[in-house]
Structures are given as C-alpha cells and as structure tokens.
Amino acid sequence: QKEVEQDPGPLSVPEGAIVSLNCTYSNSAFQYFMWYRQYSRKGPELLMYTYSSGNKEDGRFTAQVDKSSKYISLFIRDSQPSDSATYLCAIAPNAGGTSYGKLTFGQGTILTVHP
Amino acid sequence: ETGVTQTPRHLVMGMTNKKSLKCEQHLGHNAMYWYKQSAKKPLELMFVYSLEERVENNSVPSRFSPECPNSSHLFLHLHTLQPEDSALYLCASSQRTGDNEQFFGPGTRLTVL
C-alpha cells in the first residue's frame, strides 16, 4: 500500500466551480499536512500547511484534515483559469528540524479550469 | 536572481555522457535537496544537504553524484545514465534541515537517449 494516495485526474471544471482535491494516507504517524501547487514548467510552491484536524481557510482555498479517516482535502471556491495547475498533497511526521526533510508526496492531481 | 534557480532548464544526453545540473538558492537557507519527478509518480527525495554536509542519500544509484560546495550551491553530477532516468530534477531549499516548507526551483528536464 502506498503511503499517500492521490487521484491523478486530470480534472477539468468550468470557471466558478467548486473544486475538491483529495488524498488518503496510511500511517497515523503523519501529523503535518501540506498542499503544494505546481504550475507548468515551474517547481512546486507551498499553498496550504496545516497540523490539526479540521479546516483551515485562506481566501478561496480551504484545507481540511480528518485524522481519524486519514483523509485530507483541498477545496477551491470560485475557481479561476489561473488555478489551473498540478496540486500535490504532502505529509510529514513532524514539524521539521530533524536530520532530513522527509516529506511524502502524493502523485499530484492535474486541474484545468476553463473559461 | 531571487528564490531558487536551476540550470540548465533542459538537457538531452546520451548514456555515455557526463553532465552536471546546477542549483543556486538566494534565500539564505541552510538545507538543500534534490528530488526526482517522473510522469505519473510522486516526487522522490534523492539527497539532502545540511550546511554543506550530506545527511540523506535515499538509496540513489551511484551514477548520480551530488556535490554541495557551499550552502548556496548544489550540483548533481550525472554519468552513464539510463533512459529510465529521464525525468524532471527539482532542487529545493529550506531554512532548516527537515522543514516542511521547502522552496523549489523550476527544475531541469532531463532526457537520456
């Protein structure tokens, strides 16, 4: 079983739609959850970072964590063509500062928002 | 230049060639990383450097050889690669080793013929 499972899509939605992106993970030792966004021909950039179960909101983006189900989600409201990118979930066992940056990434979901 | 830069952006090489990828971070960070990104696969961590010292080698074949001459520069030396090594190679940096927020460069698209 993979440590992190993410539906690769591709996902195509009309502008203004609500987008739901999801990942599941297998190891309850993971405590920190991130969403990275990767535009075409660019490297990933951190979009959302959360620790506890529940919701974290930042503008049109909401990250949701359900540790009991080992399920994380990213919601995008009022999606825009500029949101078209690959979205990568990433999980980690601790906050950092250990001997190495052991992020475990999902496969990435390709999202296209068309006008 | 700002952030993390990588050169070259594209590289085509034969299996007998020797080439190097370069990464430079302008963020004053202490840790640098090499990742491999293949189609339909998750990002794979290859190497981690902390203050120029290698702290992680994630079972990477010896045909990949990293070098970190100072905290701002990271190289990946390539020799006798295989076609399955074709991928996007991403460099990243973070303030401290192991930080979950990592800053990525744009990557080098490598094709091995």
PDB file of C-alpha atoms in Angstrom:
ATOM      1  CA  GLN A   1       0.000   0.000   0.000  1.00  0.00           C
ATOM      2  CA  LYS A   2       1.311   3.434  -0.948  1.00  0.00           C
ATOM      3  CA  GLU A   3       1.903   5.841   1.918  1.00  0.00           C
ATOM      4  CA  VAL A   4      -0.099   8.548   0.158  1.00  0.00           C
ATOM      5  CA  GLU A   5      -2.755   8.004  -2.487  1.00  0.00           C
ATOM      6  CA  GLN A   6      -3.915  10.835  -4.715  1.00  0.00           C
ATOM      7  CA  ASP A   7      -6.173  10.652  -7.746  1.00  0.00           C
ATOM      8  CA  PRO A   8      -4.063  11.978 -10.639  1.00  0.00           C
ATOM      9  CA  GLY A   9      -7.087  13.199 -12.593  1.00  0.00           C
ATOM     10  CA  PRO A  10      -6.977  15.037 -14.883  1.00  0.00           C
ATOM     11  CA  LEU A  11      -9.796  17.161 -13.537  1.00  0.00           C
ATOM     12  CA  SER A  12     -11.466  19.728 -15.777  1.00  0.00           C
ATOM     13  CA  VAL A  13     -14.008  22.209 -14.413  1.00  0.00           C
ATOM     14  CA  PRO A  14     -15.695  25.403 -15.642  1.00  0.00           C
ATOM     15  CA  GLU A  15     -14.703  28.739 -14.188  1.00  0.00           C
ATOM     16  CA  GLY A  16     -16.532  29.466 -10.948  1.00  0.00           C
ATOM     17  CA  ALA A  17     -16.913  25.816  -9.947  1.00  0.00           C
ATOM     18  CA  ILE A  18     -16.007  24.438  -6.522  1.00  0.00           C
ATOM     19  CA  VAL A  19     -13.073  22.068  -6.803  1.00  0.00           C
ATOM     20  CA  SER A  20     -12.385  19.237  -4.376  1.00  0.00           C
ATOM     21  CA  LEU A  21      -8.971  17.575  -4.336  1.00  0.00           C
ATOM     22  CA  ASN A  22      -8.276  14.648  -2.038  1.00  0.00           C
ATOM     23  CA  CYS A  23      -5.574  12.424  -0.629  1.00  0.00           C
ATOM     24  CA  THR A  24      -5.580   9.455   1.692  1.00  0.00           C
ATOM     25  CA  TYR A  25      -2.652   8.258   3.733  1.00  0.00           C
ATOM     26  CA  SER A  26      -1.906   5.036   5.533  1.00  0.00           C
ATOM     27  CA  ASN A  27       0.335   5.861   8.503  1.00  0.00           C
ATOM     28  CA  SER A  28      -1.170   7.574  11.522  1.00  0.00           C
ATOM     29  CA  ALA A  29       2.312   8.826  12.466  1.00  0.00           C
ATOM     30  CA  PHE A  30       1.916  11.582   9.894  1.00  0.00           C
ATOM     31  CA  GLN A  31       0.913  14.761  11.689  1.00  0.00           C
ATOM     32  CA  TYR A  32       1.590  17.611   9.271  1.00  0.00           C
ATOM     33  CA  PHE A  33      -0.240  18.135   6.022  1.00  0.00           C
ATOM     34  CA  MET A  34       0.534  20.370   3.109  1.00  0.00           C
ATOM     35  CA  TRP A  35      -0.745  21.227  -0.324  1.00  0.00           C
ATOM     36  CA  TYR A  36       1.751  22.332  -2.933  1.00  0.00           C
ATOM     37  CA  ARG A  37       0.751  23.865  -6.276  1.00  0.00           C
ATOM     38  CA  GLN A  38       2.876  23.340  -9.379  1.00  0.00           C
ATOM     39  CA  TYR A  39       2.318  25.406 -12.491  1.00  0.00           C
ATOM     40  CA  SER A  40       3.524  24.122 -15.831  1.00  0.00           C
ATOM     41  CA  ARG A  41       7.303  24.464 -16.232  1.00  0.00           C
ATOM     42  CA  LYS A  42       7.678  25.580 -12.614  1.00  0.00           C
ATOM     43  CA  GLY A  43       8.603  23.925  -9.353  1.00  0.00           C
ATOM     44  CA  PRO A  44       6.034  23.237  -6.622  1.00  0.00           C
ATOM     45  CA  GLU A  45       5.178  26.054  -4.201  1.00  0.00           C
ATOM     46  CA  LEU A  46       3.588  25.689  -0.780  1.00  0.00           C
ATOM     47  CA  LEU A  47      -0.085  26.645  -0.848  1.00  0.00           C
ATOM     48  CA  MET A  48      -1.520  25.452   2.474  1.00  0.00           C
ATOM     49  CA  TYR A  49       0.029  23.987   5.649  1.00  0.00           C
ATOM     50  CA  THR A  50      -1.977  22.519   8.486  1.00  0.00           C
ATOM     51  CA  TYR A  51      -1.463  20.347  11.523  1.00  0.00           C
ATOM     52  CA  SER A  52      -4.695  19.652  13.332  1.00  0.00           C
ATOM     53  CA  SER A  53      -7.868  18.004  12.211  1.00  0.00           C
ATOM     54  CA  GLY A  54     -10.468  20.434  10.948  1.00  0.00           C
ATOM     55  CA  ASN A  55     -10.485  23.232   8.411  1.00  0.00           C
ATOM     56  CA  LYS A  56      -8.014  25.966   7.566  1.00  0.00           C
ATOM     57  CA  GLU A  57      -9.108  28.716   5.226  1.00  0.00           C
ATOM     58  CA  ASP A  58      -7.036  31.110   3.141  1.00  0.00           C
ATOM     59  CA  GLY A  59      -9.038  33.181   0.690  1.00  0.00           C
ATOM     60  CA  ARG A  60     -10.684  30.871  -1.831  1.00  0.00           C
ATOM     61  CA  PHE A  61      -8.753  27.860  -0.529  1.00  0.00           C
ATOM     62  CA  THR A  62      -9.756  25.582   2.357  1.00  0.00           C
ATOM     63  CA  ALA A  63      -7.639  22.702   3.596  1.00  0.00           C
ATOM     64  CA  GLN A  64      -9.453  20.006   5.524  1.00  0.00           C
ATOM     65  CA  VAL A  65      -7.895  17.228   7.589  1.00  0.00           C
ATOM     66  CA  ASP A  66      -9.641  14.209   9.047  1.00  0.00           C
ATOM     67  CA  LYS A  67      -7.031  12.273  11.003  1.00  0.00           C
ATOM     68  CA  SER A  68      -9.480   9.593  12.087  1.00  0.00           C
ATOM     69  CA  SER A  69     -10.110   8.696   8.448  1.00  0.00           C
ATOM     70  CA  LYS A  70      -6.585   9.568   7.290  1.00  0.00           C
ATOM     71  CA  TYR A  71      -8.088  11.805   4.648  1.00  0.00           C
ATOM     72  CA  ILE A  72      -7.090  15.292   3.560  1.00  0.00           C
ATOM     73  CA  SER A  73      -8.825  17.621   1.139  1.00  0.00           C
ATOM     74  CA  LEU A  74      -8.277  20.925  -0.589  1.00  0.00           C
ATOM     75  CA  PHE A  75     -11.314  22.915  -1.679  1.00  0.00           C
ATOM     76  CA  ILE A  76     -11.117  25.765  -4.152  1.00  0.00           C
ATOM     77  CA  ARG A  77     -14.122  28.091  -4.294  1.00  0.00           C
ATOM     78  CA  ASP A  78     -14.950  30.233  -7.324  1.00  0.00           C
ATOM     79  CA  SER A  79     -12.208  28.540  -9.322  1.00  0.00           C
ATOM     80  CA  GLN A  80     -10.335  30.642 -11.869  1.00  0.00           C
ATOM     81  CA  PRO A  81      -8.375  29.730 -15.000  1.00  0.00           C
ATOM     82  CA  SER A  82      -5.272  30.865 -13.085  1.00  0.00           C
ATOM     83  CA  ASP A  83      -5.867  27.953 -10.677  1.00  0.00           C
ATOM     84  CA  SER A  84      -5.014  25.527 -13.498  1.00  0.00           C
ATOM     85  CA  ALA A  85      -2.016  23.601 -12.184  1.00  0.00           C
ATOM     86  CA  THR A  86      -0.982  20.324 -10.619  1.00  0.00           C
ATOM     87  CA  TYR A  87      -1.848  20.084  -6.930  1.00  0.00           C
ATOM     88  CA  LEU A  88       0.366  17.891  -4.770  1.00  0.00           C
ATOM     89  CA  CYS A  89      -0.530  16.790  -1.282  1.00  0.00           C
ATOM     90  CA  ALA A  90       2.384  16.211   1.068  1.00  0.00           C
ATOM     91  CA  ILE A  91       2.548  14.775   4.551  1.00  0.00           C
ATOM     92  CA  ALA A  92       5.232  14.697   7.226  1.00  0.00           C
ATOM     93  CA  PRO A  93       5.681  13.040  10.603  1.00  0.00           C
ATOM     94  CA  ASN A  94       6.909  16.140  12.378  1.00  0.00           C
ATOM     95  CA  ALA A  95       7.272  19.898  12.118  1.00  0.00           C
ATOM     96  CA  GLY A  96      10.787  19.828  10.819  1.00  0.00           C
ATOM     97  CA  GLY A  97      14.173  20.474  12.287  1.00  0.00           C
ATOM     98  CA  THR A  98      15.089  16.797  12.161  1.00  0.00           C
ATOM     99  CA  SER A  99      18.040  15.475  10.249  1.00  0.00           C
ATOM    100  CA  TYR A 100      16.257  15.460   6.915  1.00  0.00           C
ATOM    101  CA  GLY A 101      13.151  16.817   5.221  1.00  0.00           C
ATOM    102  CA  LYS A 102      11.096  13.683   4.930  1.00  0.00           C
ATOM    103  CA  LEU A 103       8.087  14.936   3.028  1.00  0.00           C
ATOM    104  CA  THR A 104       5.995  12.218   1.397  1.00  0.00           C
ATOM    105  CA  PHE A 105       4.192  13.497  -1.679  1.00  0.00           C
ATOM    106  CA  GLY A 106       1.113  12.288  -3.472  1.00  0.00           C
ATOM    107  CA  GLN A 107       1.173  11.725  -7.197  1.00  0.00           C
ATOM    108  CA  GLY A 108      -0.443  15.098  -7.916  1.00  0.00           C
ATOM    109  CA  THR A 109      -3.801  15.988  -9.472  1.00  0.00           C
ATOM    110  CA  ILE A 110      -3.813  17.915 -12.736  1.00  0.00           C
ATOM    111  CA  LEU A 111      -6.529  20.582 -12.633  1.00  0.00           C
ATOM    112  CA  THR A 112      -7.754  22.641 -15.581  1.00  0.00           C
ATOM    113  CA  VAL A 113     -10.245  25.451 -15.068  1.00  0.00           C
ATOM    114  CA  HIS A 114     -11.673  26.543 -18.401  1.00  0.00           C
ATOM    115  CA  PRO A 115     -13.308  29.939 -19.012  1.00  0.00           C
TER     116      PRO A 115
ATOM    117  CA  GLU B   1      18.051  36.440  -9.192  1.00  0.00           C
ATOM    118  CA  THR B   2      15.651  35.500  -6.453  1.00  0.00           C
ATOM    119  CA  GLY B   3      14.488  32.236  -4.910  1.00  0.00           C
ATOM    120  CA  VAL B   4      15.924  29.006  -6.233  1.00  0.00           C
ATOM    121  CA  THR B   5      17.413  28.843  -9.710  1.00  0.00           C
ATOM    122  CA  GLN B   6      18.424  25.802 -11.718  1.00  0.00           C
ATOM    123  CA  THR B   7      20.498  25.385 -14.865  1.00  0.00           C
ATOM    124  CA  PRO B   8      20.175  24.109 -17.461  1.00  0.00           C
ATOM    125  CA  ARG B   9      16.396  24.051 -17.805  1.00  0.00           C
ATOM    126  CA  HIS B  10      16.555  21.287 -20.418  1.00  0.00           C
ATOM    127  CA  LEU B  11      19.219  18.662 -21.020  1.00  0.00           C
ATOM    128  CA  VAL B  12      19.468  15.839 -23.528  1.00  0.00           C
ATOM    129  CA  MET B  13      22.298  13.390 -23.052  1.00  0.00           C
ATOM    130  CA  GLY B  14      23.423  10.010 -24.245  1.00  0.00           C
ATOM    131  CA  MET B  15      24.007   7.107 -21.904  1.00  0.00           C
ATOM    132  CA  THR B  16      27.784   7.512 -22.074  1.00  0.00           C
ATOM    133  CA  ASN B  17      27.844  11.261 -21.442  1.00  0.00           C
ATOM    134  CA  LYS B  18      28.808  13.060 -18.252  1.00  0.00           C
ATOM    135  CA  LYS B  19      26.876  16.187 -17.357  1.00  0.00           C
ATOM    136  CA  SER B  20      26.084  18.278 -14.282  1.00  0.00           C
ATOM    137  CA  LEU B  21      22.974  20.020 -13.018  1.00  0.00           C
ATOM    138  CA  LYS B  22      23.378  23.202 -11.025  1.00  0.00           C
ATOM    139  CA  CYS B  23      21.176  24.718  -8.347  1.00  0.00           C
ATOM    140  CA  GLU B  24      21.580  28.015  -6.532  1.00  0.00           C
ATOM    141  CA  GLN B  25      19.448  29.384  -3.721  1.00  0.00           C
ATOM    142  CA  HIS B  26      19.315  33.100  -2.916  1.00  0.00           C
ATOM    143  CA  LEU B  27      17.274  32.726   0.287  1.00  0.00           C
ATOM    144  CA  GLY B  28      19.996  32.269   2.892  1.00  0.00           C
ATOM    145  CA  HIS B  29      18.720  28.786   3.698  1.00  0.00           C
ATOM    146  CA  ASN B  30      20.749  26.087   5.414  1.00  0.00           C
ATOM    147  CA  ALA B  31      19.342  22.970   3.759  1.00  0.00           C
ATOM    148  CA  MET B  32      19.170  21.911   0.117  1.00  0.00           C
ATOM    149  CA  TYR B  33      17.530  18.935  -1.566  1.00  0.00           C
ATOM    150  CA  TRP B  34      17.446  17.061  -4.868  1.00  0.00           C
ATOM    151  CA  TYR B  35      14.151  15.490  -5.959  1.00  0.00           C
ATOM    152  CA  LYS B  36      13.221  13.419  -9.000  1.00  0.00           C
ATOM    153  CA  GLN B  37       9.786  13.928 -10.570  1.00  0.00           C
ATOM    154  CA  SER B  38       8.709  11.311 -13.099  1.00  0.00           C
ATOM    155  CA  ALA B  39       5.441  11.216 -15.001  1.00  0.00           C
ATOM    156  CA  LYS B  40       2.614   9.626 -13.011  1.00  0.00           C
ATOM    157  CA  LYS B  41       4.838   9.166  -9.936  1.00  0.00           C
ATOM    158  CA  PRO B  42       5.176  11.111  -6.694  1.00  0.00           C
ATOM    159  CA  LEU B  43       8.158  13.322  -6.064  1.00  0.00           C
ATOM    160  CA  GLU B  44      11.084  11.201  -4.902  1.00  0.00           C
ATOM    161  CA  LEU B  45      13.613  12.626  -2.475  1.00  0.00           C
ATOM    162  CA  MET B  46      17.148  11.833  -3.627  1.00  0.00           C
ATOM    163  CA  PHE B  47      19.605  13.750  -1.453  1.00  0.00           C
ATOM    164  CA  VAL B  48      19.562  16.179   1.453  1.00  0.00           C
ATOM    165  CA  TYR B  49      22.357  18.547   2.417  1.00  0.00           C
ATOM    166  CA  SER B  50      22.554  20.471   5.653  1.00  0.00           C
ATOM    167  CA  LEU B  51      25.172  23.214   5.788  1.00  0.00           C
ATOM    168  CA  GLU B  52      27.135  21.500   3.013  1.00  0.00           C
ATOM    169  CA  GLU B  53      27.073  18.102   4.719  1.00  0.00           C
ATOM    170  CA  ARG B  54      25.112  15.278   3.109  1.00  0.00           C
ATOM    171  CA  VAL B  55      22.627  13.976   5.652  1.00  0.00           C
ATOM    172  CA  GLU B  56      20.469  11.747   3.477  1.00  0.00           C
ATOM    173  CA  ASN B  57      21.081   9.543   0.481  1.00  0.00           C
ATOM    174  CA  ASN B  58      17.787   7.946  -0.361  1.00  0.00           C
ATOM    175  CA  SER B  59      19.110   4.749  -1.979  1.00  0.00           C
ATOM    176  CA  VAL B  60      20.088   6.583  -5.120  1.00  0.00           C
ATOM    177  CA  PRO B  61      22.272   4.761  -7.696  1.00  0.00           C
ATOM    178  CA  SER B  62      25.907   5.820  -7.794  1.00  0.00           C
ATOM    179  CA  ARG B  63      25.513   7.167 -11.342  1.00  0.00           C
ATOM    180  CA  PHE B  64      24.055  10.216  -9.551  1.00  0.00           C
ATOM    181  CA  SER B  65      26.682  12.082  -7.549  1.00  0.00           C
ATOM    182  CA  PRO B  66      25.762  15.207  -5.561  1.00  0.00           C
ATOM    183  CA  GLU B  67      28.111  17.977  -4.535  1.00  0.00           C
ATOM    184  CA  CYS B  68      27.483  20.909  -2.216  1.00  0.00           C
ATOM    185  CA  PRO B  69      30.495  23.280  -2.196  1.00  0.00           C
ATOM    186  CA  ASN B  70      28.725  25.860  -0.021  1.00  0.00           C
ATOM    187  CA  SER B  71      25.308  26.478   1.481  1.00  0.00           C
ATOM    188  CA  SER B  72      24.066  28.335  -1.610  1.00  0.00           C
ATOM    189  CA  HIS B  73      25.078  25.918  -4.349  1.00  0.00           C
ATOM    190  CA  LEU B  74      24.184  22.330  -5.093  1.00  0.00           C
ATOM    191  CA  PHE B  75      25.239  20.188  -8.037  1.00  0.00           C
ATOM    192  CA  LEU B  76      24.102  16.833  -9.346  1.00  0.00           C
ATOM    193  CA  HIS B  77      26.761  15.098 -11.432  1.00  0.00           C
ATOM    194  CA  LEU B  78      25.425  12.570 -13.907  1.00  0.00           C
ATOM    195  CA  HIS B  79      27.276   9.752 -15.657  1.00  0.00           C
ATOM    196  CA  THR B  80      26.299   6.596 -17.552  1.00  0.00           C
ATOM    197  CA  LEU B  81      22.620   7.261 -17.052  1.00  0.00           C
ATOM    198  CA  GLN B  82      19.812   5.023 -18.276  1.00  0.00           C
ATOM    199  CA  PRO B  83      16.738   6.033 -20.297  1.00  0.00           C
ATOM    200  CA  GLU B  84      14.576   5.439 -17.213  1.00  0.00           C
ATOM    201  CA  ASP B  85      16.459   8.281 -15.514  1.00  0.00           C
ATOM    202  CA  SER B  86      14.680  10.726 -17.830  1.00  0.00           C
ATOM    203  CA  ALA B  87      12.636  12.973 -15.548  1.00  0.00           C
ATOM    204  CA  LEU B  88      12.316  16.453 -14.096  1.00  0.00           C
ATOM    205  CA  TYR B  89      15.012  17.031 -11.466  1.00  0.00           C
ATOM    206  CA  LEU B  90      13.995  19.556  -8.866  1.00  0.00           C
ATOM    207  CA  CYS B  91      16.200  21.338  -6.391  1.00  0.00           C
ATOM    208  CA  ALA B  92      14.703  22.752  -3.193  1.00  0.00           C
ATOM    209  CA  SER B  93      15.908  24.587  -0.118  1.00  0.00           C
ATOM    210  CA  SER B  94      14.571  25.252   3.362  1.00  0.00           C
ATOM    211  CA  GLN B  95      15.516  27.404   6.310  1.00  0.00           C
ATOM    212  CA  ARG B  96      16.410  24.423   8.496  1.00  0.00           C
ATOM    213  CA  THR B  97      17.031  20.832   7.590  1.00  0.00           C
ATOM    214  CA  GLY B  98      13.787  18.927   7.666  1.00  0.00           C
ATOM    215  CA  ASP B  99      11.481  21.932   7.403  1.00  0.00           C
ATOM    216  CA  ASN B 100       8.198  21.069   5.757  1.00  0.00           C
ATOM    217  CA  GLU B 101       8.089  24.333   3.844  1.00  0.00           C
ATOM    218  CA  GLN B 102      10.513  23.883   1.033  1.00  0.00           C
ATOM    219  CA  PHE B 103      11.191  26.276  -1.817  1.00  0.00           C
ATOM    220  CA  PHE B 104      11.620  24.655  -5.180  1.00  0.00           C
ATOM    221  CA  GLY B 105      13.456  25.689  -8.299  1.00  0.00           C
ATOM    222  CA  PRO B 106      11.866  25.310 -11.745  1.00  0.00           C
ATOM    223  CA  GLY B 107      13.650  22.040 -12.412  1.00  0.00           C
ATOM    224  CA  THR B 108      15.849  20.591 -15.150  1.00  0.00           C
ATOM    225  CA  ARG B 109      14.008  18.456 -17.708  1.00  0.00           C
ATOM    226  CA  LEU B 110      16.449  15.606 -18.435  1.00  0.00           C
ATOM    227  CA  THR B 111      16.138  13.252 -21.373  1.00  0.00           C
ATOM    228  CA  VAL B 112      18.503  10.296 -21.640  1.00  0.00           C
ATOM    229  CA  LEU B 113      18.723   8.775 -25.092  1.00  0.00           C
TER     230      LEU B 113
END
